[in-house]
Amino acid sequence: MASIMQNDEDTDNRGQVWILDQKLDQPMEEEAKRLRNMYKEKKFSALMILQLAFQSLGVVYGDLGTSPLYVFYNTFPDKVEDPEDLIGALSLIIYSLSLVPLLKYVFIVCRANDNGQGGTFALYSLLCRHANIMIIPNQDQTDEELTTYSRSIFPEKSFAARTKRWLEENAFKKTALLVLVLSGSCMVIGDGILTPAISVLSAVGGINVGHSMISNDVVVLVAVAILVGLFSMQRYGTDRVGWLFAPIVLIWFFLIGGIGIFNIWRYDSSVLKAFSPVYIYRYFKRGGKDSWTSLGGIMLSITGTEALFADLSHFPVASIQIAFTVIVFPCLLLAYSGQAAYLLKNPKCVGGAFYHSIPDKIYWPVFLVATAAAVVASQATISATFSLVKQALALGCFPRVKVIHTSKKFRNQIYIPDINWILMILCIAVTVGFKNQTQIGNASGTAVVIVMLVTTLLMTLIMTLVWRCHWTIVLIVTGLSLVVECTYFSAVLLKVNQGGWVPLVIAAAFFIIMYAWHYGTAKRYEFEVHSKVSMAWILGLGPSLGLVRVPGIGLVYTELASGVPNIFSHFITNLPAIHSVLVFVCVKYLPVHMVPEEERFLVKRIGPKNFHMFRCVARYGYQDLHKKDHQFEKKLFDNLLLFVRFESLMEGSSDSELSSLDGEEIDQSGNILFNNNGNTCHSNAGNTVSSVDSIVIDNSSLLANNTIRSYSQASSQIETDELEFLTACRDVGVVHILGNTVVKARRDSGLYKRITVDYIYAFLRKICRENSVIFNVPQESLLNVGQIMYV
């Protein structure tokens, strides 16, 4: 599916690489465009959009929806000194909700999704496709022709082109961008620990309002029990949890909205003047530093916004937007306004303001719903953490962990057991350690505002490189976002010693893990690239490779998409025999959300035909899961046979006796037309090809043409012999050969590198899942080859 390609590093200079060219024919261009649009904009019916909007309440908006439980208490921890302060604080809440969740995230940031995927890593992968900023350069031109691989081409002198060159010009800027992404991701994980703690503790704290005789220790124990139950339910998946939680959250929003209307009517409707931004100015002018410090509490009114974007992979953008604008946003405004109206008449009841403002007749039903809603609130950040870790895994930024797909209908809904239990333990530790929502609130605010700042900086690059906005628009949007978020950031910094240090410590721990893993992976890849086996050395061994070629197929797993890995030379110099057919398998993850099944495999031949050596690159997106592909071996072999057939066809196309093909036709210029469901694919066959090395196989076009006839008797016989040989070798057995490598720093390395590689990276490799488990390799056909790499 590309034009003539240059020789791969593992071919000799005599051969050219030919693959089918979809760009030579206008209908194929239109078909490719249609496929890209299909993957980019998944079509949902109106009923499905509404159904998913309902479900999104239970997964995405729980955190944002339970903020009224603790915002006013964290803003005014003692009491309200001046009624005008309440109006000013309410005005800040109203405009914070309008500017950050509504305007910035729901209508701007959500549009920056990577084919429906959200979060900092989705933004990073989107940038990686538009600029050469990946630390591990394992991509080639063929990958850019995937239907899910979309990128923009800039005019040479445009602002976007200059920004792209500025990013690519040195490794420091690439590393700095990666550090920024990892920092934001680690803060999301930290928020996934803090949000369940503060939400559940605040909800259960309502017991003290109804029965003041109950001690705080009992409240903490009840909160811990609820948290254990919440994390234990995660294994059932987002789909089931969403259906279970969505009705609870819907009832919760209607309740807080209704109670808000009641309190505005009963206590003081003048609170609605807070919709005027003038009261924000008066609030800061009157309170000075105290008003500035209180922003740390007001910041909690928009917690959960970062989870909204990270959870985007679970639901389409339209359903997220409908749920927020129709239900979430108006109900939150009513809830905060109602609480403010109550506190104007009862300023000393700011502690537990939400529960004090509930009418007595419905207190206990609302308490039960609030407790259930607090449990749901935790779901948003937990789901966001799962999505983020899955993306980090595919981009080589997280140790290998078990990922379970929990829904057959929605491929993006996942569960990661190891992360789930780590979150639970840390969440319980925070709950028991602090025992009050004030310090946990300070910690949560710190995590949230840092994530928002990271998102703003990444969005600046997205608007420039992906959307190609004019620099003035980029400056205005970025400037407005930074003014709001830096204001909040300066306030939460004042509370670092009051609990704000917790997310910094948690994020630092996860950052060390993620950066050390990525650093070790990058150094290992560099070692393999620089120590590849030369093709001249392999050719010098002859067809037998200097060994006894025993029947069977050997699948040699490598991270290299081109060239022969060093471990192969280590293998043949230490063993007396090798398989008759060798296939170097590279499982490669690309910065795309998914790779269509029909475009998964890229097959190439290594060396002359009598060497029987091939390469198969299996390409995946960060939402794909290799272990889920139970028929991987069968699909690989099918593509290998298809490659041999097409290789013979391409060689025979230069024969002067070429006349016709079964189910195909030749045009007057000598191009071969392959018809599949009315679509035509041309391949320029006018030139003589001395040897064929690589064919990208598009199964959607080729599998429909199962009968491929040769152009001459000689090529037909060679093809038949090789196909029979490959089939016979497969029947004998397939052995999976994996490198069991130990990575060590060189002796002349600095202290930083030795600690990172010899201790942190080595420890992470010992405790993470084995490659054989990730690749779903059966133990009875596994062969590990040991090797030490000095990087």
Short mmCIF file of N, CA and C in Angstrom, two decimals, residues 298-421:
data_model
loop_
_atom_site.label_atom_id
_atom_site.label_comp_id
_atom_site.label_asym_id
_atom_site.label_seq_id
_atom_site.Cartn_x
_atom_site.Cartn_y
_atom_site.Cartn_z
N ILE A 298 -11.53 26.69 46.64
CA ILE A 298 -12.39 26.89 45.48
C ILE A 298 -11.93 26.01 44.32
N MET A 299 -10.62 25.76 44.27
CA MET A 299 -10.06 24.90 43.22
C MET A 299 -10.72 23.53 43.20
N LEU A 300 -11.18 23.07 44.36
CA LEU A 300 -11.79 21.73 44.44
C LEU A 300 -13.11 21.64 43.69
N SER A 301 -13.69 22.80 43.35
CA SER A 301 -14.96 22.76 42.61
C SER A 301 -14.77 22.26 41.19
N ILE A 302 -13.53 22.27 40.69
CA ILE A 302 -13.30 21.79 39.32
C ILE A 302 -12.44 20.52 39.31
N THR A 303 -12.24 19.89 40.48
CA THR A 303 -11.56 18.59 40.46
C THR A 303 -12.45 17.57 39.76
N GLY A 304 -11.84 16.68 39.06
CA GLY A 304 -12.59 15.73 38.24
C GLY A 304 -12.59 16.12 36.78
N THR A 305 -12.22 17.38 36.50
CA THR A 305 -12.17 17.84 35.11
C THR A 305 -11.09 17.11 34.33
N GLU A 306 -9.92 16.90 35.00
CA GLU A 306 -8.83 16.20 34.32
C GLU A 306 -9.19 14.76 34.04
N ALA A 307 -10.00 14.14 34.93
CA ALA A 307 -10.46 12.77 34.70
C ALA A 307 -11.45 12.71 33.54
N LEU A 308 -12.19 13.80 33.35
CA LEU A 308 -13.14 13.89 32.24
C LEU A 308 -12.44 13.63 30.91
N PHE A 309 -11.30 14.28 30.72
CA PHE A 309 -10.56 14.12 29.46
C PHE A 309 -9.87 12.76 29.39
N ALA A 310 -9.31 12.31 30.51
CA ALA A 310 -8.62 11.02 30.51
C ALA A 310 -9.59 9.86 30.27
N ASP A 311 -10.84 10.02 30.69
CA ASP A 311 -11.85 8.97 30.51
C ASP A 311 -12.52 9.03 29.15
N LEU A 312 -12.05 9.89 28.29
CA LEU A 312 -12.69 10.08 26.99
C LEU A 312 -12.68 8.80 26.16
N SER A 313 -11.69 7.93 26.40
CA SER A 313 -11.61 6.70 25.62
C SER A 313 -12.79 5.78 25.87
N HIS A 314 -13.47 5.95 26.99
CA HIS A 314 -14.61 5.09 27.31
C HIS A 314 -15.89 5.51 26.61
N PHE A 315 -15.97 6.79 26.18
CA PHE A 315 -17.21 7.32 25.62
C PHE A 315 -16.89 8.29 24.48
N PRO A 316 -17.80 8.43 23.51
CA PRO A 316 -17.58 9.41 22.44
C PRO A 316 -17.72 10.84 22.96
N VAL A 317 -17.11 11.77 22.26
CA VAL A 317 -17.10 13.18 22.70
C VAL A 317 -18.52 13.73 22.82
N ALA A 318 -19.37 13.38 21.88
CA ALA A 318 -20.74 13.93 21.88
C ALA A 318 -21.48 13.56 23.16
N SER A 319 -21.33 12.32 23.63
CA SER A 319 -22.03 11.90 24.85
C SER A 319 -21.48 12.63 26.07
N ILE A 320 -20.17 12.89 26.10
CA ILE A 320 -19.57 13.65 27.19
C ILE A 320 -20.13 15.07 27.22
N GLN A 321 -20.23 15.70 26.04
CA GLN A 321 -20.70 17.07 25.96
C GLN A 321 -22.17 17.18 26.33
N ILE A 322 -22.98 16.24 25.88
CA ILE A 322 -24.41 16.28 26.19
C ILE A 322 -24.64 16.13 27.69
N ALA A 323 -23.97 15.16 28.30
CA ALA A 323 -24.15 14.92 29.73
C ALA A 323 -23.76 16.14 30.55
N PHE A 324 -22.66 16.80 30.17
CA PHE A 324 -22.19 17.94 30.97
C PHE A 324 -23.10 19.15 30.81
N THR A 325 -23.43 19.51 29.58
CA THR A 325 -24.19 20.74 29.35
C THR A 325 -25.65 20.62 29.77
N VAL A 326 -26.24 19.44 29.65
CA VAL A 326 -27.66 19.28 29.94
C VAL A 326 -27.91 19.00 31.42
N ILE A 327 -27.05 18.21 32.06
CA ILE A 327 -27.32 17.77 33.45
C ILE A 327 -26.29 18.31 34.43
N VAL A 328 -25.01 18.04 34.20
CA VAL A 328 -23.97 18.29 35.20
C VAL A 328 -23.82 19.78 35.50
N PHE A 329 -23.62 20.59 34.48
CA PHE A 329 -23.32 22.01 34.68
C PHE A 329 -24.45 22.76 35.37
N PRO A 330 -25.69 22.68 34.88
CA PRO A 330 -26.76 23.43 35.57
C PRO A 330 -27.01 22.95 36.99
N CYS A 331 -26.93 21.65 37.23
CA CYS A 331 -27.18 21.13 38.59
C CYS A 331 -26.09 21.57 39.56
N LEU A 332 -24.84 21.64 39.10
CA LEU A 332 -23.76 22.10 39.98
C LEU A 332 -23.93 23.58 40.32
N LEU A 333 -24.31 24.41 39.35
CA LEU A 333 -24.53 25.82 39.63
C LEU A 333 -25.64 26.01 40.65
N LEU A 334 -26.71 25.23 40.52
CA LEU A 334 -27.81 25.33 41.48
C LEU A 334 -27.38 24.85 42.86
N ALA A 335 -26.58 23.78 42.91
CA ALA A 335 -26.15 23.23 44.20
C ALA A 335 -25.28 24.23 44.96
N TYR A 336 -24.29 24.82 44.29
CA TYR A 336 -23.41 25.78 44.96
C TYR A 336 -24.18 27.05 45.36
N SER A 337 -25.07 27.49 44.50
CA SER A 337 -25.86 28.68 44.82
C SER A 337 -26.77 28.42 46.02
N GLY A 338 -27.36 27.22 46.09
CA GLY A 338 -28.21 26.87 47.22
C GLY A 338 -27.44 26.82 48.53
N GLN A 339 -26.25 26.25 48.51
CA GLN A 339 -25.42 26.21 49.72
C GLN A 339 -25.04 27.60 50.17
N ALA A 340 -24.69 28.46 49.21
CA ALA A 340 -24.33 29.84 49.56
C ALA A 340 -25.51 30.57 50.17
N ALA A 341 -26.71 30.36 49.63
CA ALA A 341 -27.91 30.98 50.18
C ALA A 341 -28.14 30.52 51.63
N TYR A 342 -27.94 29.25 51.90
CA TYR A 342 -28.09 28.73 53.27
C TYR A 342 -27.05 29.35 54.20
N LEU A 343 -25.80 29.44 53.75
CA LEU A 343 -24.73 29.95 54.60
C LEU A 343 -24.85 31.46 54.86
N LEU A 344 -25.53 32.17 53.98
CA LEU A 344 -25.77 33.59 54.25
C LEU A 344 -26.59 33.78 55.52
N LYS A 345 -27.49 32.85 55.79
CA LYS A 345 -28.31 32.92 56.99
C LYS A 345 -27.72 32.12 58.15
N ASN A 346 -26.82 31.18 57.84
CA ASN A 346 -26.21 30.32 58.87
C ASN A 346 -24.70 30.25 58.67
N PRO A 347 -23.99 31.35 58.87
CA PRO A 347 -22.55 31.40 58.54
C PRO A 347 -21.68 30.49 59.40
N LYS A 348 -22.17 30.09 60.58
CA LYS A 348 -21.36 29.24 61.46
C LYS A 348 -21.45 27.76 61.09
N CYS A 349 -22.34 27.42 60.16
CA CYS A 349 -22.54 26.01 59.78
C CYS A 349 -21.74 25.63 58.54
N VAL A 350 -20.62 26.33 58.30
CA VAL A 350 -19.85 26.06 57.10
C VAL A 350 -19.23 24.66 57.13
N GLY A 351 -18.91 24.15 58.33
CA GLY A 351 -18.44 22.76 58.45
C GLY A 351 -19.59 21.82 58.18
N GLY A 352 -19.49 21.00 57.12
CA GLY A 352 -20.61 20.14 56.73
C GLY A 352 -21.75 20.94 56.16
N ALA A 353 -21.42 21.99 55.41
CA ALA A 353 -22.45 22.90 54.88
C ALA A 353 -23.47 22.16 54.04
N PHE A 354 -23.03 21.21 53.26
CA PHE A 354 -23.97 20.51 52.39
C PHE A 354 -25.02 19.78 53.20
N TYR A 355 -24.61 19.04 54.21
CA TYR A 355 -25.56 18.26 55.00
C TYR A 355 -26.45 19.17 55.85
N HIS A 356 -25.92 20.28 56.34
CA HIS A 356 -26.74 21.21 57.12
C HIS A 356 -27.83 21.83 56.27
N SER A 357 -27.57 21.99 54.97
CA SER A 357 -28.53 22.66 54.10
C SER A 357 -29.63 21.74 53.59
N ILE A 358 -29.54 20.45 53.91
CA ILE A 358 -30.56 19.49 53.45
C ILE A 358 -31.80 19.60 54.33
N PRO A 359 -33.00 19.68 53.76
CA PRO A 359 -34.23 19.66 54.58
C PRO A 359 -34.29 18.40 55.44
N ASP A 360 -34.77 18.53 56.66
CA ASP A 360 -34.74 17.43 57.63
C ASP A 360 -35.48 16.18 57.13
N LYS A 361 -36.58 16.37 56.42
CA LYS A 361 -37.41 15.22 56.03
C LYS A 361 -36.70 14.29 55.03
N ILE A 362 -35.76 14.81 54.28
CA ILE A 362 -35.09 13.96 53.28
C ILE A 362 -33.61 13.77 53.62
N TYR A 363 -33.23 14.07 54.86
CA TYR A 363 -31.81 14.03 55.21
C TYR A 363 -31.20 12.66 54.97
N TRP A 364 -31.77 11.60 55.55
CA TRP A 364 -31.13 10.28 55.47
C TRP A 364 -31.18 9.68 54.07
N PRO A 365 -32.28 9.86 53.31
CA PRO A 365 -32.20 9.40 51.91
C PRO A 365 -31.10 10.10 51.11
N VAL A 366 -30.94 11.42 51.33
CA VAL A 366 -29.89 12.15 50.63
C VAL A 366 -28.52 11.69 51.11
N PHE A 367 -28.39 11.39 52.40
CA PHE A 367 -27.11 10.90 52.93
C PHE A 367 -26.71 9.59 52.25
N LEU A 368 -27.67 8.69 52.06
CA LEU A 368 -27.38 7.41 51.41
C LEU A 368 -26.97 7.62 49.95
N VAL A 369 -27.71 8.51 49.27
CA VAL A 369 -27.37 8.79 47.88
C VAL A 369 -26.00 9.46 47.79
N ALA A 370 -25.71 10.37 48.74
CA ALA A 370 -24.43 11.06 48.74
C ALA A 370 -23.27 10.09 48.94
N THR A 371 -23.47 9.12 49.84
CA THR A 371 -22.43 8.13 50.07
C THR A 371 -22.20 7.28 48.82
N ALA A 372 -23.32 6.89 48.18
CA ALA A 372 -23.19 6.10 46.95
C ALA A 372 -22.54 6.94 45.84
N ALA A 373 -22.90 8.24 45.77
CA ALA A 373 -22.33 9.10 44.74
C ALA A 373 -20.84 9.33 44.97
N ALA A 374 -20.43 9.36 46.25
CA ALA A 374 -19.01 9.52 46.55
C ALA A 374 -18.21 8.31 46.08
N VAL A 375 -18.82 7.14 46.20
CA VAL A 375 -18.19 5.93 45.69
C VAL A 375 -18.04 6.03 44.17
N VAL A 376 -19.08 6.55 43.53
CA VAL A 376 -19.05 6.71 42.08
C VAL A 376 -17.98 7.73 41.67
N ALA A 377 -17.84 8.79 42.50
CA ALA A 377 -16.86 9.83 42.20
C ALA A 377 -15.47 9.25 42.04
N SER A 378 -15.20 8.25 42.82
CA SER A 378 -13.89 7.62 42.77
C SER A 378 -13.69 6.87 41.46
N GLN A 379 -14.79 6.42 40.85
CA GLN A 379 -14.69 5.64 39.63
C GLN A 379 -14.06 6.43 38.49
N ALA A 380 -14.34 7.73 38.44
CA ALA A 380 -13.83 8.55 37.35
C ALA A 380 -12.31 8.54 37.31
N THR A 381 -11.69 8.78 38.47
CA THR A 381 -10.22 8.85 38.49
C THR A 381 -9.59 7.47 38.40
N ILE A 382 -10.27 6.45 38.90
CA ILE A 382 -9.74 5.08 38.78
C ILE A 382 -9.72 4.65 37.31
N SER A 383 -10.83 4.89 36.61
CA SER A 383 -10.90 4.56 35.18
C SER A 383 -9.86 5.36 34.39
N ALA A 384 -9.69 6.64 34.76
CA ALA A 384 -8.71 7.47 34.08
C ALA A 384 -7.30 6.92 34.28
N THR A 385 -7.02 6.43 35.48
CA THR A 385 -5.69 5.87 35.76
C THR A 385 -5.45 4.62 34.93
N PHE A 386 -6.46 3.75 34.81
CA PHE A 386 -6.31 2.55 33.98
C PHE A 386 -6.00 2.92 32.53
N SER A 387 -6.76 3.87 31.98
CA SER A 387 -6.55 4.28 30.58
C SER A 387 -5.15 4.85 30.38
N LEU A 388 -4.72 5.66 31.34
CA LEU A 388 -3.41 6.28 31.23
C LEU A 388 -2.28 5.26 31.28
N VAL A 389 -2.38 4.30 32.20
CA VAL A 389 -1.33 3.28 32.32
C VAL A 389 -1.27 2.43 31.06
N LYS A 390 -2.42 2.12 30.48
CA LYS A 390 -2.44 1.33 29.24
C LYS A 390 -1.73 2.08 28.11
N GLN A 391 -1.97 3.38 28.01
CA GLN A 391 -1.30 4.17 26.98
C GLN A 391 0.20 4.24 27.25
N ALA A 392 0.57 4.40 28.52
CA ALA A 392 1.99 4.47 28.88
C ALA A 392 2.70 3.15 28.56
N LEU A 393 2.02 2.03 28.75
CA LEU A 393 2.59 0.72 28.43
C LEU A 393 2.98 0.65 26.96
N ALA A 394 2.07 1.06 26.09
CA ALA A 394 2.30 0.95 24.66
C ALA A 394 3.41 1.88 24.18
N LEU A 395 3.61 3.00 24.87
CA LEU A 395 4.64 3.95 24.47
C LEU A 395 5.95 3.71 25.18
N GLY A 396 6.06 2.57 25.88
CA GLY A 396 7.30 2.20 26.53
C GLY A 396 7.63 3.02 27.75
N CYS A 397 6.61 3.50 28.46
CA CYS A 397 6.82 4.36 29.62
C CYS A 397 6.31 3.75 30.92
N PHE A 398 6.03 2.46 30.92
CA PHE A 398 5.55 1.82 32.15
C PHE A 398 5.92 0.34 32.11
N PRO A 399 6.30 -0.22 33.26
CA PRO A 399 6.63 -1.66 33.28
C PRO A 399 5.45 -2.52 32.83
N ARG A 400 5.75 -3.71 32.31
CA ARG A 400 4.71 -4.59 31.79
C ARG A 400 3.81 -5.10 32.91
N VAL A 401 2.51 -4.82 32.81
CA VAL A 401 1.52 -5.29 33.77
C VAL A 401 0.37 -5.94 33.02
N LYS A 402 -0.42 -6.68 33.73
CA LYS A 402 -1.56 -7.38 33.13
C LYS A 402 -2.69 -6.40 32.85
N VAL A 403 -3.19 -6.43 31.62
CA VAL A 403 -4.31 -5.58 31.20
C VAL A 403 -5.46 -6.47 30.76
N ILE A 404 -6.63 -6.26 31.32
CA ILE A 404 -7.80 -7.08 31.02
C ILE A 404 -8.86 -6.20 30.35
N HIS A 405 -9.32 -6.63 29.16
CA HIS A 405 -10.44 -5.95 28.50
C HIS A 405 -11.74 -6.50 29.10
N THR A 406 -12.56 -5.59 29.61
CA THR A 406 -13.74 -6.02 30.37
C THR A 406 -15.03 -5.95 29.58
N SER A 407 -14.97 -5.45 28.34
CA SER A 407 -16.19 -5.33 27.55
C SER A 407 -15.96 -5.84 26.14
N LYS A 408 -16.89 -6.63 25.64
CA LYS A 408 -16.80 -7.11 24.26
C LYS A 408 -17.28 -6.05 23.27
N LYS A 409 -18.13 -5.13 23.75
CA LYS A 409 -18.66 -4.09 22.86
C LYS A 409 -17.72 -2.90 22.75
N PHE A 410 -17.10 -2.53 23.87
CA PHE A 410 -16.26 -1.33 23.91
C PHE A 410 -14.84 -1.73 24.24
N ARG A 411 -13.96 -1.69 23.25
CA ARG A 411 -12.61 -2.21 23.37
C ARG A 411 -11.74 -1.39 24.32
N ASN A 412 -12.14 -0.14 24.61
CA ASN A 412 -11.32 0.74 25.42
C ASN A 412 -11.56 0.59 26.92
N GLN A 413 -12.51 -0.24 27.29
CA GLN A 413 -12.83 -0.39 28.71
C GLN A 413 -11.97 -1.52 29.27
N ILE A 414 -11.08 -1.15 30.19
CA ILE A 414 -10.05 -2.08 30.67
C ILE A 414 -9.98 -2.09 32.19
N TYR A 415 -9.27 -3.09 32.70
CA TYR A 415 -9.03 -3.23 34.14
C TYR A 415 -7.61 -3.74 34.32
N ILE A 416 -6.84 -3.09 35.20
CA ILE A 416 -5.46 -3.47 35.46
C ILE A 416 -5.34 -3.86 36.93
N PRO A 417 -5.32 -5.15 37.24
CA PRO A 417 -5.35 -5.60 38.65
C PRO A 417 -4.23 -5.02 39.51
N ASP A 418 -2.99 -5.05 39.01
CA ASP A 418 -1.87 -4.58 39.82
C ASP A 418 -2.04 -3.11 40.22
N ILE A 419 -2.41 -2.28 39.26
CA ILE A 419 -2.61 -0.86 39.53
C ILE A 419 -3.80 -0.66 40.47
N ASN A 420 -4.84 -1.44 40.30
CA ASN A 420 -6.02 -1.33 41.14
C ASN A 420 -5.69 -1.53 42.61
N TRP A 421 -4.91 -2.57 42.92
CA TRP A 421 -4.61 -2.86 44.33
C TRP A 421 -3.61 -1.87 44.89
#
